Amino acid sequence: MTDRIITIPNILTVSRMVLAPLVALFLVRQEFDRALWGLLVAGVTDGLDGFIAKWFNQSSRLGAILDPIADKLLMLATALALTWIGLLPLWVTIPILLRDVVIFGGALAYYRRAGAIEMQPTILSKTNTCAQVGLLLLVVAIHAEVIPVTGLLFPAFMVVLATTVSSGVQYVVIWWRKAARLGGQAR
């Protein structure tokens, strides 16, 4: 891991952060083809920054922090824009937002208590992320007229709702247990 700030993976990560408001703007303007291209470019840069960081020894502390922020920023901007224009139901968006707020708040509280934190995504959390990304791409692709099948939306909404809620509950249980163990230890 390097302490360098300017690395190719970090530049790619920041480009994803810049893409987030652009994708949201395209969606609000209902320019679905442009939004879809923006999401696809973001996906490629996400994979590329990880590959370069790992295989060319360009991992950095800053990149480890920025990468998940860029991913969340893109997903939340996309979800909020789709909700704003009425293509993603509020009953799907609210749990997505609440899950992230609860996880962030819990992590912050744990960090303040323990002085350190190491997040390890669970299989359920990774499944949830895939489901959310898949849903957002599906909604945009349908409205960009790339995929003609709208019958997939409701089942996709239900899968995302289920994985979001269960993943959020899982994180609460995991961090509750860690905090309880921490509380039992003398500082």
CSV table of C-alpha atoms in Angstrom, one decimal:
chain,number,residue,atom,x,y,z
A,1,MET,CA,0.0,0.0,0.0
A,2,THR,CA,1.3,3.4,-1.0
A,3,ASP,CA,0.9,6.8,0.7
A,4,ARG,CA,0.8,8.5,-2.7
A,5,ILE,CA,-2.3,10.5,-3.3
A,6,ILE,CA,-2.1,10.8,-7.1
A,7,THR,CA,-2.3,7.3,-8.6
A,8,ILE,CA,-4.1,6.0,-11.6
A,9,PRO,CA,-6.7,4.1,-9.5
A,10,ASN,CA,-7.4,7.3,-7.4
A,11,ILE,CA,-7.9,9.3,-10.6
A,12,LEU,CA,-10.3,6.7,-11.9
A,13,THR,CA,-12.1,6.7,-8.6
A,14,VAL,CA,-12.5,10.5,-8.6
A,15,SER,CA,-13.8,10.3,-12.2
A,16,ARG,CA,-16.6,8.1,-10.8
A,17,MET,CA,-17.3,10.7,-8.2
A,18,VAL,CA,-17.6,13.3,-11.0
A,19,LEU,CA,-19.8,11.0,-13.0
A,20,ALA,CA,-22.4,10.6,-10.2
A,21,PRO,CA,-24.0,14.1,-10.5
A,22,LEU,CA,-23.7,13.9,-14.3
A,23,VAL,CA,-25.6,10.6,-14.4
A,24,ALA,CA,-28.2,12.1,-12.0
A,25,LEU,CA,-28.6,15.2,-14.3
A,26,PHE,CA,-29.0,13.0,-17.4
A,27,LEU,CA,-31.7,11.0,-15.6
A,28,VAL,CA,-33.6,14.1,-14.4
A,29,ARG,CA,-33.5,15.3,-18.0
A,30,GLN,CA,-34.6,11.8,-19.0
A,31,GLU,CA,-31.6,11.4,-21.3
A,32,PHE,CA,-31.5,7.7,-20.5
A,33,ASP,CA,-29.0,6.7,-23.2
A,34,ARG,CA,-26.5,9.2,-21.8
A,35,ALA,CA,-27.2,8.0,-18.2
A,36,LEU,CA,-26.7,4.4,-19.2
A,37,TRP,CA,-23.3,5.2,-20.9
A,38,GLY,CA,-22.3,7.1,-17.7
A,39,LEU,CA,-23.2,4.1,-15.6
A,40,LEU,CA,-21.3,1.8,-17.9
A,41,VAL,CA,-18.2,4.0,-17.9
A,42,ALA,CA,-18.4,4.1,-14.1
A,43,GLY,CA,-18.6,0.3,-14.0
A,44,VAL,CA,-15.5,0.0,-16.2
A,45,THR,CA,-13.5,2.5,-14.2
A,46,ASP,CA,-14.5,0.8,-11.0
A,47,GLY,CA,-13.2,-2.6,-12.2
A,48,LEU,CA,-10.1,-0.9,-13.8
A,49,ASP,CA,-9.1,1.0,-10.7
A,50,GLY,CA,-9.2,-2.2,-8.6
A,51,PHE,CA,-7.3,-4.2,-11.2
A,52,ILE,CA,-4.6,-1.5,-11.5
A,53,ALA,CA,-4.3,-1.0,-7.7
A,54,LYS,CA,-3.8,-4.7,-7.2
A,55,TRP,CA,-1.7,-5.8,-10.1
A,56,PHE,CA,0.5,-2.7,-10.3
A,57,ASN,CA,0.9,-2.1,-6.6
A,58,GLN,CA,-0.9,1.2,-6.6
A,59,SER,CA,-3.2,0.6,-3.6
A,60,SER,CA,-3.4,3.5,-1.3
A,61,ARG,CA,-5.0,4.5,2.0
A,62,LEU,CA,-6.8,7.3,0.2
A,63,GLY,CA,-8.1,4.9,-2.5
A,64,ALA,CA,-9.4,2.5,0.1
A,65,ILE,CA,-11.5,5.4,1.5
A,66,LEU,CA,-12.5,7.0,-1.7
A,67,ASP,CA,-13.5,3.9,-3.6
A,68,PRO,CA,-16.5,2.9,-1.5
A,69,ILE,CA,-17.5,6.5,-1.3
A,70,ALA,CA,-17.5,6.9,-5.1
A,71,ASP,CA,-19.5,3.7,-5.4
A,72,LYS,CA,-22.1,4.9,-2.8
A,73,LEU,CA,-22.3,8.4,-4.3
A,74,LEU,CA,-23.0,7.0,-7.8
A,75,MET,CA,-25.6,4.5,-6.5
A,76,LEU,CA,-27.4,7.0,-4.3
A,77,ALA,CA,-27.3,9.8,-6.9
A,78,THR,CA,-28.8,7.3,-9.5
A,79,ALA,CA,-31.4,6.0,-7.1
A,80,LEU,CA,-32.5,9.5,-6.0
A,81,ALA,CA,-32.7,10.8,-9.5
A,82,LEU,CA,-34.8,7.7,-10.6
A,83,THR,CA,-37.0,8.2,-7.6
A,84,TRP,CA,-37.4,12.0,-8.4
A,85,ILE,CA,-38.6,11.2,-11.9
A,86,GLY,CA,-40.9,8.5,-10.7
A,87,LEU,CA,-39.1,5.4,-12.0
A,88,LEU,CA,-38.0,4.0,-8.7
A,89,PRO,CA,-40.6,3.6,-6.0
A,90,LEU,CA,-40.0,5.4,-2.7
A,91,TRP,CA,-40.6,2.2,-0.8
A,92,VAL,CA,-37.4,0.9,-2.5
A,93,THR,CA,-35.3,4.1,-2.2
A,94,ILE,CA,-36.0,4.8,1.5
A,95,PRO,CA,-34.6,1.4,2.7
A,96,ILE,CA,-31.5,1.9,0.5
A,97,LEU,CA,-30.9,5.3,2.1
A,98,LEU,CA,-31.7,4.2,5.6
A,99,ARG,CA,-29.4,1.2,5.4
A,100,ASP,CA,-26.5,3.4,4.4
A,101,VAL,CA,-27.3,6.0,7.1
A,102,VAL,CA,-27.5,3.3,9.8
A,103,ILE,CA,-24.3,1.6,8.6
A,104,PHE,CA,-22.4,4.9,8.5
A,105,GLY,CA,-23.8,6.1,11.8
A,106,GLY,CA,-23.0,2.8,13.5
A,107,ALA,CA,-19.5,2.8,12.0
A,108,LEU,CA,-18.9,6.3,13.2
A,109,ALA,CA,-20.1,5.5,16.7
A,110,TYR,CA,-17.9,2.4,16.9
A,111,TYR,CA,-14.9,4.3,15.6
A,112,ARG,CA,-15.4,7.0,18.3
A,113,ARG,CA,-15.6,4.3,21.0
A,114,ALA,CA,-12.9,2.0,19.7
A,115,GLY,CA,-10.6,4.4,17.9
A,116,ALA,CA,-10.3,2.2,14.9
A,117,ILE,CA,-12.6,0.3,12.5
A,118,GLU,CA,-12.1,-2.3,9.9
A,119,MET,CA,-15.1,-2.9,7.6
A,120,GLN,CA,-15.4,-6.3,6.0
A,121,PRO,CA,-18.3,-6.6,3.6
A,122,THR,CA,-20.4,-9.8,4.1
A,123,ILE,CA,-21.6,-12.0,1.3
A,124,LEU,CA,-25.1,-10.7,1.9
A,125,SER,CA,-23.8,-7.1,1.6
A,126,LYS,CA,-22.1,-8.0,-1.7
A,127,THR,CA,-25.3,-9.6,-2.9
A,128,ASN,CA,-27.2,-6.5,-2.0
A,129,THR,CA,-24.8,-4.3,-3.8
A,130,CYS,CA,-25.1,-6.5,-6.9
A,131,ALA,CA,-28.8,-6.4,-6.7
A,132,GLN,CA,-28.9,-2.6,-6.3
A,133,VAL,CA,-26.5,-2.0,-9.2
A,134,GLY,CA,-28.5,-4.5,-11.3
A,135,LEU,CA,-31.8,-2.9,-10.5
A,136,LEU,CA,-30.5,0.6,-11.3
A,137,LEU,CA,-29.0,-0.6,-14.6
A,138,LEU,CA,-32.2,-2.4,-15.4
A,139,VAL,CA,-34.4,0.6,-14.9
A,140,VAL,CA,-32.1,2.9,-16.9
A,141,ALA,CA,-31.7,0.3,-19.7
A,142,ILE,CA,-35.4,-0.2,-20.0
A,143,HIS,CA,-36.0,3.5,-20.3
A,144,ALA,CA,-33.1,3.9,-22.7
A,145,GLU,CA,-35.0,1.3,-24.7
A,146,VAL,CA,-32.1,-1.2,-24.6
A,147,ILE,CA,-34.1,-3.8,-22.8
A,148,PRO,CA,-37.8,-4.0,-23.8
A,149,VAL,CA,-38.9,-6.1,-20.8
A,150,THR,CA,-40.6,-4.1,-18.0
A,151,GLY,CA,-42.1,-7.2,-16.3
A,152,LEU,CA,-38.8,-7.7,-14.5
A,153,LEU,CA,-39.1,-4.5,-12.5
A,154,PHE,CA,-41.4,-5.5,-9.7
A,155,PRO,CA,-39.5,-8.8,-8.9
A,156,ALA,CA,-36.2,-6.7,-9.0
A,157,PHE,CA,-37.7,-4.2,-6.7
A,158,MET,CA,-38.7,-7.0,-4.2
A,159,VAL,CA,-35.2,-8.6,-4.4
A,160,VAL,CA,-33.5,-5.2,-3.7
A,161,LEU,CA,-35.9,-4.5,-0.8
A,162,ALA,CA,-35.3,-7.9,0.7
A,163,THR,CA,-31.5,-7.8,0.4
A,164,THR,CA,-31.3,-4.2,1.5
A,165,VAL,CA,-33.3,-4.8,4.7
A,166,SER,CA,-31.6,-8.2,5.5
A,167,SER,CA,-28.1,-6.8,4.9
A,168,GLY,CA,-28.9,-3.7,7.1
A,169,VAL,CA,-30.1,-5.9,9.9
A,170,GLN,CA,-27.1,-8.2,9.5
A,171,TYR,CA,-24.7,-5.2,9.9
A,172,VAL,CA,-26.6,-4.0,13.0
A,173,VAL,CA,-26.2,-7.4,14.6
A,174,ILE,CA,-22.6,-7.8,13.7
A,175,TRP,CA,-21.6,-4.4,15.0
A,176,TRP,CA,-23.8,-4.7,18.0
A,177,ARG,CA,-21.9,-7.8,19.0
A,178,LYS,CA,-18.5,-6.1,18.3
A,179,ALA,CA,-19.6,-3.1,20.4
A,180,ALA,CA,-20.7,-5.5,23.2
A,181,ARG,CA,-17.3,-7.2,23.2
A,182,LEU,CA,-15.6,-3.9,23.2
A,183,GLY,CA,-17.7,-2.7,26.1
A,184,GLY,CA,-16.6,-5.7,28.1
A,185,GLN,CA,-12.9,-4.9,27.6
A,186,ALA,CA,-11.1,-2.5,29.8
A,187,ARG,CA,-9.6,0.4,28.0
